[in-house]
Amino acid sequence: MTDALDGVRDHYRATGLTQRLKTALAALGPDDQQLAPQQLGTLDQFHTRGLAATAELARLAGITAQMSVLDVGSGIGGPARVLAATHGCRVTGVDLSEPFVEAARYLTKRTGQSGQVSFQTGSALELPFEDATFDAALLQHVAMNIADRPRLYREIRRVLKQGGRFATYDVVLNSGEPHYPVPWARTPETSFLLTAAATGAAIEAAGFLRLAWQDDSEAAKAWITQLRASGPPPAPNLGVVMGPDFAQLAANLGRNLMEGRLGILTAVFEAAPIR
Ligand SMILES: C[S@@+](CC[C@H](N)C(=O)[O-])C[C@H]1O[C@@H](n2cnc3c(N)ncnc32)[C@H](O)[C@@H]1O
C-alpha cells in the first residue's frame, strides 16, 4: 500500500508549484490584488467539466451555509473555494500531495478565503479527523488513485455525522483497457479503476444509503467535443500544475471516454447508522 501511495505522491509531486502559480497569475493582476475563486477555474478544478461539475455536485449533495464540509483529495483547492464562496459553508481540504496543499493555501490567500477554507496534508486512507466531524464530504476524481476502496469509503463514513452526505464524482471503468498516460496516472501502476457498479457496492458496504446516481459519461463527452473544437485551452490552465505533458494526459482521457473504455459517475449517499 505504501508503494502505491508513494507512486501517487510522485505523480502529483509538482516541484516548485506555488512559485509557478505566482508567475502564471501575474497575468491576472498584482500579487496583493484579491481574486474571485471562479477566476481560477481553468487552473484549479482538476476534473472533467471543471466548475460546472463542482456546482452540480454541491447542488446534488444539498450543501448549505450551516454545513462543515470535507473535500477529500482537495488538489489545489478549487472545489473547496468555490463551495465556500457559493454556499457560505466552511470547507476543509485534505490531500496527499504536500506541494498541492501549499499551493491550495497560497491560492486561498489570494481569494481572501483563508478564514473559511483550510487545507491539511494527509491520506484519505487515514483521515486526520475525529469520528463524526463533518456534515458532508466530497470526493472528486480521487478514487481512481486509491487501491483500497473499502478502507477509503469506511474512513469517509467514519468522519461523517450520521445522516451526513457523501458526494462522489469519479472516473469509472467501462470496457477494455484504458490508454495511458491519463491525468491521474502516467502508468497503470497508480491507477485503480472500478466499474460504476463495483464503486456503488463498495460505498454501500461501508455504511451508506444511495440517494442519487447519475451516469455523466455523455455530459463528459460533450465537454470533450467542445474543448476539441475550441482549440488550445486559455492560459493559465492545468499545464501549470501538472507540467508540459498535461495536454497529452487530457487527450488520452478524452479518447478513453469517446471510445467507451471509461465513464464518469456522479453519486450521492447518506451516512447510515454505524453498526
Ligand atoms: C485529479 S486530482 C483532483 C483534485 C480535486 N479533487 C479537484 O477535483 O480539483 C486528484 C487528487 O487526489 C489526491 N489524492 C490521490 N490519492 C490520495 C490519497 N490516498 N489521499 C489523499 N489525497 C489523494 C491527489 O494528490 C490529487 O490532488
GROMACS .gro file of C-alpha atoms and ligand atoms in nm:
model
  302
    1MET     CA    1   0.000   0.000   0.000
    2THR     CA    2   0.282   0.241   0.085
    3ASP     CA    3   0.432   0.173  -0.258
    4ALA     CA    4   0.106   0.264  -0.429
    5LEU     CA    5   0.074   0.584  -0.220
    6ASP     CA    6   0.436   0.676  -0.298
    7GLY     CA    7   0.367   0.629  -0.668
    8VAL     CA    8   0.059   0.853  -0.648
    9ARG     CA    9   0.252   1.115  -0.446
   10ASP     CA   10   0.521   1.108  -0.711
   11HIS     CA   11   0.265   1.163  -0.988
   12TYR     CA   12   0.142   1.480  -0.809
   13ARG     CA   13   0.488   1.594  -0.689
   14ALA     CA   14   0.457   1.930  -0.870
   15THR     CA   15   0.801   2.066  -0.779
   16GLY     CA   16   0.803   2.445  -0.736
   17LEU     CA   17   0.426   2.464  -0.790
   18THR     CA   18   0.349   2.770  -0.575
   19GLN     CA   19   0.620   2.970  -0.750
   20ARG     CA   20   0.489   2.862  -1.091
   21LEU     CA   21   0.138   2.968  -0.988
   22LYS     CA   22   0.263   3.308  -0.871
   23THR     CA   23   0.428   3.361  -1.209
   24ALA     CA   24   0.124   3.240  -1.405
   25LEU     CA   25  -0.120   3.450  -1.202
   26ALA     CA   26   0.075   3.770  -1.268
   27ALA     CA   27  -0.136   3.781  -1.587
   28LEU     CA   28  -0.449   3.833  -1.370
   29GLY     CA   29  -0.309   4.120  -1.162
   30PRO     CA   30  -0.054   4.206  -0.890
   31ASP     CA   31   0.007   3.961  -0.602
   32ASP     CA   32  -0.181   4.177  -0.349
   33GLN     CA   33  -0.496   4.200  -0.564
   34GLN     CA   34  -0.779   3.976  -0.442
   35LEU     CA   35  -0.907   3.723  -0.697
   36ALA     CA   36  -1.255   3.570  -0.725
   37PRO     CA   37  -1.245   3.188  -0.684
   38GLN     CA   38  -1.417   3.145  -1.021
   39GLN     CA   39  -1.133   3.333  -1.195
   40LEU     CA   40  -0.907   3.036  -1.121
   41GLY     CA   41  -1.149   2.783  -1.269
   42THR     CA   42  -0.939   2.684  -1.573
   43LEU     CA   43  -0.646   2.604  -1.344
   44ASP     CA   44  -0.775   2.469  -1.014
   45GLN     CA   45  -1.073   2.243  -1.097
   46PHE     CA   46  -0.882   1.921  -1.159
   47HIS     CA   47  -1.164   1.707  -1.303
   48THR     CA   48  -1.378   1.672  -1.616
   49ARG     CA   49  -1.629   1.953  -1.674
   50GLY     CA   50  -1.446   2.188  -1.433
   51LEU     CA   51  -1.655   2.445  -1.246
   52ALA     CA   52  -1.986   2.314  -1.381
   53ALA     CA   53  -1.922   1.968  -1.231
   54THR     CA   54  -1.838   2.112  -0.888
   55ALA     CA   55  -2.152   2.329  -0.890
   56GLU     CA   56  -2.370   2.033  -0.984
   57LEU     CA   57  -2.219   1.801  -0.724
   58ALA     CA   58  -2.271   2.060  -0.450
   59ARG     CA   59  -2.633   2.106  -0.559
   60LEU     CA   60  -2.698   1.730  -0.559
   61ALA     CA   61  -2.534   1.698  -0.215
   62GLY     CA   62  -2.758   1.976  -0.080
   63ILE     CA   63  -2.469   2.183   0.060
   64THR     CA   64  -2.587   2.471   0.282
   65ALA     CA   65  -2.418   2.755   0.473
   66GLN     CA   66  -2.454   2.574   0.808
   67MET     CA   67  -2.252   2.272   0.695
   68SER     CA   68  -1.895   2.182   0.771
   69VAL     CA   69  -1.770   2.015   0.452
   70LEU     CA   70  -1.468   1.790   0.391
   71ASP     CA   71  -1.311   1.779   0.045
   72VAL     CA   72  -1.116   1.453   0.023
   73GLY     CA   73  -0.824   1.476  -0.223
   74SER     CA   74  -0.872   1.852  -0.249
   75GLY     CA   75  -0.597   1.912  -0.508
   76ILE     CA   76  -0.501   2.279  -0.524
   77GLY     CA   77  -0.831   2.371  -0.362
   78GLY     CA   78  -1.052   2.495  -0.644
   79PRO     CA   79  -1.365   2.298  -0.549
   80ALA     CA   80  -1.326   2.394  -0.180
   81ARG     CA   81  -1.302   2.767  -0.259
   82VAL     CA   82  -1.599   2.760  -0.497
   83LEU     CA   83  -1.814   2.566  -0.249
   84ALA     CA   84  -1.738   2.814   0.027
   85ALA     CA   85  -1.798   3.116  -0.198
   86THR     CA   86  -2.123   2.981  -0.345
   87HIS     CA   87  -2.284   2.821  -0.041
   88GLY     CA   88  -2.124   3.002   0.254
   89CYS     CA   89  -2.014   2.674   0.420
   90ARG     CA   90  -1.683   2.605   0.593
   91VAL     CA   91  -1.461   2.369   0.395
   92THR     CA   92  -1.161   2.161   0.500
   93GLY     CA   93  -0.949   2.002   0.228
   94VAL     CA   94  -0.715   1.709   0.276
   95ASP     CA   95  -0.466   1.592   0.015
   96LEU     CA   96  -0.175   1.351  -0.012
   97SER     CA   97   0.044   1.597  -0.204
   98GLU     CA   98   0.233   1.846   0.013
   99PRO     CA   99   0.305   2.084  -0.282
  100PHE     CA  100  -0.067   2.079  -0.373
  101VAL     CA  101  -0.163   2.169  -0.014
  102GLU     CA  102   0.092   2.452  -0.009
  103ALA     CA  103  -0.044   2.579  -0.343
  104ALA     CA  104  -0.404   2.547  -0.218
  105ARG     CA  105  -0.319   2.765   0.084
  106TYR     CA  106  -0.149   3.024  -0.138
  107LEU     CA  107  -0.446   3.044  -0.379
  108THR     CA  108  -0.691   3.064  -0.087
  109LYS     CA  109  -0.497   3.361   0.049
  110ARG     CA  110  -0.526   3.521  -0.298
  111THR     CA  111  -0.906   3.480  -0.289
  112GLY     CA  112  -0.927   3.613   0.069
  113GLN     CA  113  -1.092   3.292   0.199
  114SER     CA  114  -0.833   3.166   0.449
  115GLY     CA  115  -1.078   3.217   0.738
  116GLN     CA  116  -1.337   2.988   0.579
  117VAL     CA  117  -1.135   2.732   0.384
  118SER     CA  118  -0.834   2.537   0.517
  119PHE     CA  119  -0.613   2.253   0.394
  120GLN     CA  120  -0.413   1.974   0.552
  121THR     CA  121  -0.172   1.718   0.415
  122GLY     CA  122  -0.292   1.363   0.480
  123SER     CA  123  -0.411   1.038   0.330
  124ALA     CA  124  -0.773   0.961   0.253
  125LEU     CA  125  -0.700   0.616   0.396
  126GLU     CA  126  -0.616   0.764   0.736
  127LEU     CA  127  -0.809   1.089   0.760
  128PRO     CA  128  -0.665   1.319   1.028
  129PHE     CA  129  -1.006   1.394   1.187
  130GLU     CA  130  -1.218   1.272   1.478
  131ASP     CA  131  -1.523   1.049   1.418
  132ALA     CA  132  -1.845   1.229   1.316
  133THR     CA  133  -1.680   1.566   1.243
  134PHE     CA  134  -1.837   1.668   0.909
  135ASP     CA  135  -2.188   1.722   0.768
  136ALA     CA  136  -2.081   1.643   0.412
  137ALA     CA  137  -1.782   1.501   0.224
  138LEU     CA  138  -1.691   1.539  -0.143
  139LEU     CA  139  -1.463   1.313  -0.347
  140GLN     CA  140  -1.396   1.441  -0.699
  141HIS     CA  141  -1.167   1.246  -0.933
  142VAL     CA  142  -0.966   1.088  -0.650
  143ALA     CA  143  -1.092   0.730  -0.605
  144MET     CA  144  -0.919   0.617  -0.924
  145ASN     CA  145  -0.586   0.672  -0.744
  146ILE     CA  146  -0.686   0.453  -0.447
  147ALA     CA  147  -0.649   0.075  -0.443
  148ASP     CA  148  -0.809   0.008  -0.104
  149ARG     CA  149  -1.163   0.127  -0.174
  150PRO     CA  150  -1.327  -0.042   0.127
  151ARG     CA  151  -1.090   0.147   0.356
  152LEU     CA  152  -1.135   0.477   0.167
  153TYR     CA  153  -1.514   0.468   0.198
  154ARG     CA  154  -1.503   0.347   0.560
  155GLU     CA  155  -1.278   0.639   0.651
  156ILE     CA  156  -1.517   0.885   0.485
  157ARG     CA  157  -1.810   0.724   0.668
  158ARG     CA  158  -1.619   0.745   0.999
  159VAL     CA  159  -1.560   1.123   0.981
  160LEU     CA  160  -1.919   1.198   0.870
  161LYS     CA  161  -2.203   1.257   1.114
  162GLN     CA  162  -2.492   1.011   1.089
  163GLY     CA  163  -2.727   1.139   0.816
  164GLY     CA  164  -2.440   1.335   0.657
  165ARG     CA  165  -2.394   1.346   0.280
  166PHE     CA  166  -2.121   1.183   0.073
  167ALA     CA  167  -2.097   1.305  -0.288
  168THR     CA  168  -1.861   1.132  -0.528
  169TYR     CA  169  -1.770   1.228  -0.885
  170ASP     CA  170  -1.524   0.989  -1.041
  171VAL     CA  171  -1.389   0.812  -1.343
  172VAL     CA  172  -1.507   0.452  -1.375
  173LEU     CA  173  -1.405   0.154  -1.585
  174ASN     CA  174  -1.642   0.056  -1.865
  175SER     CA  175  -1.486  -0.196  -2.101
  176GLY     CA  176  -1.137  -0.267  -2.224
  177GLU     CA  177  -0.802  -0.131  -2.108
  178PRO     CA  178  -0.761   0.248  -2.090
  179HIS     CA  179  -0.491   0.423  -2.290
  180TYR     CA  180  -0.219   0.567  -2.064
  181PRO     CA  181  -0.088   0.817  -1.958
  182VAL     CA  182  -0.401   0.984  -1.815
  183PRO     CA  183  -0.431   1.288  -1.584
  184TRP     CA  184  -0.425   1.078  -1.263
  185ALA     CA  185  -0.165   0.819  -1.366
  186ARG     CA  186   0.119   0.812  -1.616
  187THR     CA  187   0.125   0.430  -1.594
  188PRO     CA  188  -0.133   0.165  -1.489
  189GLU     CA  189   0.062   0.109  -1.163
  190THR     CA  190  -0.103   0.411  -0.994
  191SER     CA  191  -0.448   0.370  -1.150
  192PHE     CA  192  -0.712   0.169  -0.961
  193LEU     CA  193  -1.032   0.197  -1.158
  194LEU     CA  194  -1.355   0.014  -1.068
  195THR     CA  195  -1.678  -0.017  -1.263
  196ALA     CA  196  -1.969   0.206  -1.157
  197ALA     CA  197  -2.149  -0.096  -1.009
  198ALA     CA  198  -1.845  -0.206  -0.806
  199THR     CA  199  -1.795   0.153  -0.685
  200GLY     CA  200  -2.156   0.174  -0.565
  201ALA     CA  201  -2.132  -0.164  -0.393
  202ALA     CA  202  -1.810  -0.067  -0.211
  203ILE     CA  203  -1.963   0.261  -0.092
  204GLU     CA  204  -2.282   0.094   0.032
  205ALA     CA  205  -2.081  -0.176   0.211
  206ALA     CA  206  -1.902   0.100   0.405
  207GLY     CA  207  -2.231   0.219   0.561
  208PHE     CA  208  -2.402   0.444   0.309
  209LEU     CA  209  -2.750   0.460   0.158
  210ARG     CA  210  -2.784   0.564  -0.205
  211LEU     CA  211  -2.968   0.894  -0.269
  212ALA     CA  212  -2.868   0.990  -0.624
  213TRP     CA  213  -2.696   0.802  -0.908
  214GLN     CA  214  -2.608   0.957  -1.244
  215ASP     CA  215  -2.406   0.832  -1.540
  216ASP     CA  216  -2.237   1.152  -1.658
  217SER     CA  217  -2.038   0.996  -1.941
  218GLU     CA  218  -2.241   1.168  -2.215
  219ALA     CA  219  -2.202   1.509  -2.048
  220ALA     CA  220  -1.827   1.447  -2.026
  221LYS     CA  221  -1.811   1.350  -2.393
  222ALA     CA  222  -1.999   1.665  -2.495
  223TRP     CA  223  -1.750   1.869  -2.289
  224ILE     CA  224  -1.455   1.696  -2.460
  225THR     CA  225  -1.606   1.764  -2.804
  226GLN     CA  226  -1.646   2.131  -2.715
  227LEU     CA  227  -1.286   2.154  -2.586
  228ARG     CA  228  -1.150   1.993  -2.901
  229ALA     CA  229  -1.344   2.239  -3.117
  230SER     CA  230  -1.225   2.544  -2.923
  231GLY     CA  231  -0.851   2.479  -2.974
  232PRO     CA  232  -0.574   2.511  -2.712
  233PRO     CA  233  -0.705   2.596  -2.362
  234PRO     CA  234  -0.665   2.955  -2.240
  235ALA     CA  235  -0.374   3.022  -2.000
  236PRO     CA  236  -0.331   2.974  -1.712
  237ASN     CA  237  -0.451   2.614  -1.716
  238LEU     CA  238  -0.373   2.275  -1.555
  239GLY     CA  239  -0.049   2.257  -1.753
  240VAL     CA  240   0.093   2.495  -1.490
  241VAL     CA  241   0.012   2.235  -1.222
  242MET     CA  242   0.096   1.907  -1.397
  243GLY     CA  243   0.366   2.012  -1.643
  244PRO     CA  244   0.405   2.029  -2.022
  245ASP     CA  245   0.271   1.675  -2.086
  246PHE     CA  246  -0.073   1.763  -1.943
  247ALA     CA  247  -0.219   1.816  -2.291
  248GLN     CA  248  -0.132   1.455  -2.376
  249LEU     CA  249  -0.276   1.322  -2.046
  250ALA     CA  250  -0.601   1.513  -2.104
  251ALA     CA  251  -0.619   1.398  -2.467
  252ASN     CA  252  -0.597   1.034  -2.356
  253LEU     CA  253  -0.879   1.083  -2.104
  254GLY     CA  254  -1.089   1.224  -2.389
  255ARG     CA  255  -1.001   0.929  -2.611
  256ASN     CA  256  -1.086   0.677  -2.336
  257LEU     CA  257  -1.425   0.842  -2.280
  258MET     CA  258  -1.503   0.869  -2.650
  259GLU     CA  259  -1.412   0.502  -2.708
  260GLY     CA  260  -1.631   0.397  -2.414
  261ARG     CA  261  -1.339   0.248  -2.219
  262LEU     CA  262  -1.402   0.485  -1.929
  263GLY     CA  263  -1.712   0.658  -1.796
  264ILE     CA  264  -1.799   0.924  -1.539
  265LEU     CA  265  -2.013   0.855  -1.233
  266THR     CA  266  -2.184   1.108  -1.007
  267ALA     CA  267  -2.347   0.970  -0.694
  268VAL     CA  268  -2.470   1.096  -0.358
  269PHE     CA  269  -2.515   0.888  -0.043
  270GLU     CA  270  -2.641   0.935   0.311
  271ALA     CA  271  -2.431   0.814   0.607
  272ALA     CA  272  -2.630   0.529   0.767
  273PRO     CA  273  -2.604   0.446   1.138
  274ILE     CA  274  -2.274   0.270   1.218
  275ARG     CA  275  -2.345  -0.091   1.323
  276LIG     C1  276  -0.718   1.461  -1.022
  276LIG     S1  277  -0.680   1.541  -0.870
  276LIG     C2  278  -0.840   1.604  -0.817
  276LIG     C3  279  -0.825   1.719  -0.720
  276LIG     C4  280  -0.956   1.783  -0.674
  276LIG     N1  281  -1.046   1.688  -0.614
  276LIG     C5  282  -1.024   1.853  -0.787
  276LIG     O1  283  -1.124   1.799  -0.838
  276LIG     O2  284  -0.981   1.963  -0.826
  276LIG     C6  285  -0.659   1.401  -0.759
  276LIG     C7  286  -0.612   1.443  -0.622
  276LIG     O3  287  -0.626   1.333  -0.532
  276LIG     C8  288  -0.517   1.335  -0.443
  276LIG     N2  289  -0.502   1.201  -0.386
  276LIG     C9  290  -0.476   1.086  -0.451
  276LIG     N3  291  -0.469   0.982  -0.364
  276LIG    C10  292  -0.492   1.034  -0.241
  276LIG    C11  293  -0.497   0.979  -0.110
  276LIG     N4  294  -0.475   0.848  -0.087
  276LIG     N5  295  -0.522   1.062  -0.007
  276LIG    C12  296  -0.543   1.194  -0.027
  276LIG     N6  297  -0.538   1.253  -0.149
  276LIG    C13  298  -0.513   1.174  -0.255
  276LIG    C14  299  -0.401   1.379  -0.528
  276LIG     O4  300  -0.291   1.424  -0.454
  276LIG    C15  301  -0.467   1.487  -0.614
  276LIG     O5  302  -0.459   1.613  -0.554
   0.00000   0.00000   0.00000
